[in-house]
Amino acid sequence: MKAAISIQSAEQDVWFEELPEKLAQAARDYPLAETTDWAPLDELSSGTRFEGMEAYGDSAVVEDGENIAPGRVHAELVYDEPGDPLTLRDSFPARIFFTVDKNRKTVAITRVEIDTASFFEE
């Protein structure tokens, strides 16, 4: 049996049994490419395409009063090369900020911070 992780905020105990599943679903449904959160990935290629996002609710924490879970964003980077476009798939670490309604029925992502630093490392 998996031990429950209790993360506390000033307003409520954020952890509940269904948090990982509900946060994972919220990540799958979040329209990342339609938000300003997408900007760091959009800058990486002339045709960056969103492929998906994972959220790791088991590792969620409360930091400075905000609920945050680590995650990964998967993208396809397309470069217009003369005669033959180059396509690369990559994933990037992310911090996923979310809220939980008072009845613990809904988890909503409020923003995503994507770390693209690894893309620029040699």
XYZ file of N, CA and C in Angstrom:
366
model
N 0.837 -1.183 0.000
C 0.000 0.000 0.000
C 0.876 1.240 0.000
N 0.506 2.178 -0.840
C 1.278 3.403 -0.983
C 0.990 4.350 0.178
N 2.024 4.913 0.746
C 1.843 5.858 1.850
C 1.370 7.196 1.302
N 0.405 7.794 1.941
C -0.088 9.106 1.525
C 0.924 10.172 1.904
N 1.145 11.076 0.996
C 2.038 12.201 1.224
C 1.160 13.370 1.630
N 1.448 13.996 2.725
C 0.642 15.119 3.170
C 1.392 16.406 2.897
N 0.838 17.213 2.028
C 1.410 18.529 1.804
C 0.422 19.533 2.367
N 0.905 20.447 3.130
C 0.038 21.374 3.849
C 0.136 22.774 3.258
N -0.956 23.478 3.263
C -0.955 24.905 2.959
C -1.677 25.589 4.118
N -1.632 26.892 4.141
C -2.293 27.630 5.211
C -3.805 27.408 5.158
N -4.343 27.145 3.960
C -5.785 27.013 3.801
C -6.288 25.587 3.987
N -5.514 24.616 3.565
C -6.018 23.246 3.600
C -4.889 22.245 3.441
N -5.186 21.018 3.792
C -4.294 19.919 3.503
C -4.527 19.592 2.033
N -3.529 19.776 1.185
C -3.706 19.660 -0.253
C -3.736 18.198 -0.708
N -3.021 17.339 -0.016
C -2.952 15.944 -0.459
C -4.285 15.238 -0.248
N -4.699 14.456 -1.192
C -5.807 13.539 -1.058
C -5.543 12.393 -2.024
N -6.137 11.275 -1.776
C -5.831 10.034 -2.487
C -5.892 10.165 -4.011
N -6.857 10.919 -4.523
C -7.045 11.028 -5.967
C -6.209 12.130 -6.620
N -5.406 12.865 -5.838
C -4.648 13.989 -6.393
C -3.785 13.584 -7.587
N -2.948 12.550 -7.502
C -2.112 12.227 -8.661
C -2.917 11.962 -9.937
N -4.005 11.228 -9.801
C -4.833 10.909 -10.972
C -5.516 12.159 -11.529
N -6.067 12.984 -10.653
C -6.768 14.193 -11.107
C -5.803 15.207 -11.699
N -4.608 15.310 -11.138
C -3.614 16.224 -11.680
C -3.110 15.719 -13.028
N -2.924 14.418 -13.164
C -2.509 13.845 -14.452
C -3.551 14.139 -15.525
N -4.825 14.009 -15.181
C -5.886 14.304 -16.152
C -5.909 15.784 -16.498
N -5.732 16.639 -15.511
C -5.695 18.082 -15.767
C -4.534 18.432 -16.699
N -3.398 17.753 -16.528
C -2.241 17.987 -17.401
C -2.542 17.549 -18.834
N -3.218 16.422 -18.980
C -3.576 15.955 -20.329
C -4.556 16.917 -21.006
N -5.425 17.543 -20.229
C -6.450 18.429 -20.780
C -5.999 19.885 -20.931
N -4.883 20.255 -20.320
C -4.451 21.658 -20.316
C -4.012 22.074 -21.719
N -4.567 23.161 -22.257
C -4.227 23.597 -23.619
C -2.933 24.414 -23.648
N -1.837 23.802 -23.280
C -0.555 24.494 -23.109
C -0.174 25.350 -24.314
N -0.284 24.811 -25.514
C 0.145 25.535 -26.715
C -0.719 26.770 -26.993
N -1.828 26.903 -26.301
C -2.719 28.048 -26.487
C -2.542 29.095 -25.391
N -1.533 28.919 -24.550
C -1.306 29.847 -23.437
C 0.044 30.535 -23.584
N 0.262 31.565 -22.775
C 1.560 32.239 -22.781
C 2.649 31.351 -22.171
N 2.250 30.293 -21.450
C 3.215 29.343 -20.879
C 4.019 28.652 -21.978
N 3.492 28.634 -23.192
C 4.081 27.946 -24.332
C 5.295 28.687 -24.895
N 5.435 29.962 -24.623
C 6.460 30.811 -25.233
C 7.876 30.229 -25.197
N 8.368 29.678 -24.077
C 9.739 29.153 -24.085
C 9.945 28.032 -25.118
N 8.942 27.208 -25.345
C 9.077 26.142 -26.340
C 8.901 26.665 -27.754
N 8.043 27.628 -27.924
C 7.800 28.188 -29.242
C 9.057 28.830 -29.819
N 9.933 29.306 -28.947
C 11.173 29.957 -29.374
C 12.234 28.963 -29.849
N 12.041 27.674 -29.618
C 13.077 26.683 -29.916
C 13.133 26.253 -31.379
N 12.039 26.400 -32.109
C 12.062 26.012 -33.522
C 11.013 26.793 -34.282
N 11.090 26.710 -35.594
C 10.132 27.435 -36.424
C 8.761 26.777 -36.436
N 8.674 25.545 -35.956
C 7.401 24.843 -35.966
C 7.256 23.911 -34.784
N 7.404 24.432 -33.567
C 7.292 23.586 -32.381
C 5.849 23.109 -32.227
N 5.695 21.805 -31.985
C 4.364 21.223 -31.817
C 4.259 20.568 -30.445
N 3.166 20.832 -29.790
C 2.895 20.252 -28.475
C 2.479 18.800 -28.636
N 3.117 17.900 -27.872
C 2.767 16.479 -27.930
C 2.098 15.982 -26.650
N 2.329 16.650 -25.538
C 1.704 16.220 -24.302
C 2.437 16.728 -23.079
N 1.802 16.518 -21.933
C 2.392 16.951 -20.670
C 2.054 15.919 -19.604
N 3.023 15.636 -18.770
C 2.844 14.732 -17.631
C 3.008 15.530 -16.344
N 2.206 15.199 -15.357
C 2.326 15.818 -14.034
C 2.538 14.706 -13.022
N 3.448 14.928 -12.091
C 3.774 13.934 -11.078
C 3.190 14.374 -9.733
N 1.909 14.094 -9.565
C 1.187 14.519 -8.369
C 1.704 13.920 -7.085
N 2.361 12.754 -7.159
C 2.938 12.142 -5.959
C 4.035 13.013 -5.351
N 4.590 13.911 -6.150
C 5.687 14.757 -5.677
C 5.270 16.212 -5.525
N 3.978 16.472 -5.443
C 3.481 17.843 -5.304
C 3.896 18.433 -3.959
N 4.148 19.728 -3.971
C 4.530 20.459 -2.762
C 3.773 21.783 -2.709
N 3.792 22.398 -1.547
C 3.303 23.763 -1.408
C 4.535 24.627 -1.200
N 4.707 25.602 -2.087
C 5.875 26.484 -2.023
C 5.378 27.919 -2.117
N 5.724 28.740 -1.149
C 5.269 30.139 -1.114
C 3.762 30.253 -1.307
N 3.018 29.324 -0.704
C 1.567 29.362 -0.755
C 0.945 28.838 -2.037
N 1.763 28.295 -2.956
C 1.231 27.769 -4.215
C 1.454 26.262 -4.286
N 0.480 25.560 -4.870
C 0.605 24.120 -5.089
C 1.390 23.907 -6.380
N 2.466 23.128 -6.271
C 3.337 22.916 -7.425
C 3.673 21.439 -7.531
N 3.610 20.924 -8.743
C 4.015 19.546 -9.007
C 5.049 19.549 -10.125
N 6.037 18.659 -10.032
C 6.962 18.536 -11.155
C 6.258 17.841 -12.317
N 6.789 18.047 -13.498
C 6.219 17.398 -14.669
C 7.179 17.436 -15.835
N 6.714 16.973 -16.972
C 7.484 17.000 -18.217
C 6.550 17.405 -19.339
N 7.079 18.229 -20.233
C 6.350 18.642 -21.423
C 7.057 18.015 -22.617
N 6.289 17.364 -23.471
C 6.819 16.695 -24.656
C 6.460 17.528 -25.877
N 7.467 17.744 -26.728
C 7.254 18.573 -27.911
C 8.024 18.010 -29.094
N 7.563 18.379 -30.257
C 8.246 18.049 -31.506
C 8.785 19.370 -32.048
N 10.084 19.418 -32.306
C 10.723 20.629 -32.806
C 10.998 20.431 -34.291
N 10.514 21.350 -35.110
C 10.654 21.237 -36.560
C 11.505 22.390 -37.062
N 12.549 22.051 -37.817
C 13.445 23.045 -38.389
C 13.358 22.963 -39.897
N 13.123 24.098 -40.529
C 13.020 24.151 -41.985
C 14.418 24.142 -42.589
N 14.875 22.968 -42.923
C 16.159 22.813 -43.596
C 15.896 22.815 -45.097
N 16.760 23.403 -45.887
C 16.535 23.421 -47.333
C 16.363 21.999 -47.883
N 15.216 21.751 -48.477
C 14.949 20.470 -49.109
C 14.500 19.359 -48.190
N 14.817 19.443 -46.906
C 14.474 18.354 -45.998
C 14.323 18.889 -44.571
N 13.094 19.070 -44.112
C 12.918 19.571 -42.739
C 13.452 18.566 -41.714
N 14.026 19.087 -40.676
C 14.555 18.276 -39.583
C 13.542 18.309 -38.442
N 13.152 17.136 -37.949
C 12.196 17.043 -36.857
C 12.834 16.305 -35.687
N 12.773 16.910 -34.518
C 13.313 16.308 -33.303
C 12.220 16.246 -32.253
N 12.192 15.160 -31.516
C 11.275 15.064 -30.370
C 12.112 15.224 -29.108
N 11.571 15.974 -28.160
C 12.293 16.199 -26.909
C 11.270 16.409 -25.798
N 11.737 16.317 -24.579
C 10.886 16.630 -23.438
C 11.662 17.532 -22.497
N 10.926 18.330 -21.766
C 11.518 19.349 -20.916
C 10.881 19.305 -19.533
N 11.690 19.499 -18.492
C 11.120 19.542 -17.147
C 10.221 20.764 -16.985
N 9.217 20.603 -16.148
C 8.271 21.702 -15.931
C 7.847 21.739 -14.469
N 7.429 22.917 -14.053
C 6.785 23.102 -12.752
C 5.345 23.434 -13.053
N 4.438 22.626 -12.541
C 3.022 22.771 -12.836
C 2.316 23.325 -11.602
N 1.753 24.513 -11.737
C 1.049 25.187 -10.655
C -0.424 24.847 -10.782
N -1.052 24.523 -9.651
C -2.437 24.071 -9.712
C -3.220 24.471 -8.477
N -4.534 24.414 -8.622
C -5.432 24.647 -7.498
C -6.293 23.400 -7.309
N -6.802 23.252 -6.099
C -7.711 22.163 -5.768
C -8.952 22.811 -5.171
N -10.138 22.456 -5.686
C -11.352 23.052 -5.127
C -11.571 22.534 -3.705
N -12.377 23.236 -2.964
C -12.546 22.918 -1.541
C -13.130 21.537 -1.291
N -13.835 20.969 -2.253
C -14.402 19.630 -2.095
C -13.510 18.529 -2.669
N -12.341 18.919 -3.175
C -11.362 17.997 -3.741
C -11.902 17.209 -4.938
N -12.819 17.815 -5.648
C -13.367 17.160 -6.828
C -12.672 17.617 -8.100
N -12.111 18.812 -8.052
C -11.511 19.382 -9.247
C -10.095 19.862 -8.965
N -9.191 19.520 -9.868
C -7.827 20.035 -9.858
C -7.668 20.822 -11.151
N -7.232 22.069 -11.045
C -7.074 22.922 -12.226
C -5.651 23.458 -12.287
N -5.065 23.380 -13.452
C -3.729 23.941 -13.659
C -3.883 25.428 -13.927
N -3.080 26.226 -13.219
C -3.149 27.670 -13.388
C -2.036 28.195 -14.286
N -0.894 27.535 -14.267
C 0.203 27.914 -15.165
C 1.257 26.830 -15.146
N 2.136 26.876 -16.152
C 3.211 25.902 -16.283
C 4.499 26.662 -16.596
N 5.547 26.385 -15.839
C 6.864 26.951 -16.123
C 7.717 25.848 -16.738
N 8.170 26.068 -17.968
C 8.935 25.068 -18.701
C 10.403 25.463 -18.683
N 11.261 24.526 -18.324
C 12.697 24.761 -18.264
C 13.342 24.231 -19.544
N 13.750 25.154 -20.412
C 14.376 24.758 -21.675
C 15.902 24.873 -21.636
N 16.475 25.094 -20.455
C 17.931 25.277 -20.334
C 18.712 24.094 -20.896
N 18.210 22.879 -20.715
C 18.933 21.707 -21.214
C 19.062 21.704 -22.727
N 18.179 22.365 -23.425
C 18.229 22.442 -24.881
C 19.468 23.192 -25.344
N 19.910 24.160 -24.551
C 21.024 25.015 -24.936
C 22.370 24.509 -24.426
N 22.370 23.448 -23.630
C 23.633 22.895 -23.131
C 24.313 22.079 -24.217
N 25.619 22.130 -24.236
C 26.365 21.358 -25.229
C 26.915 20.097 -24.633
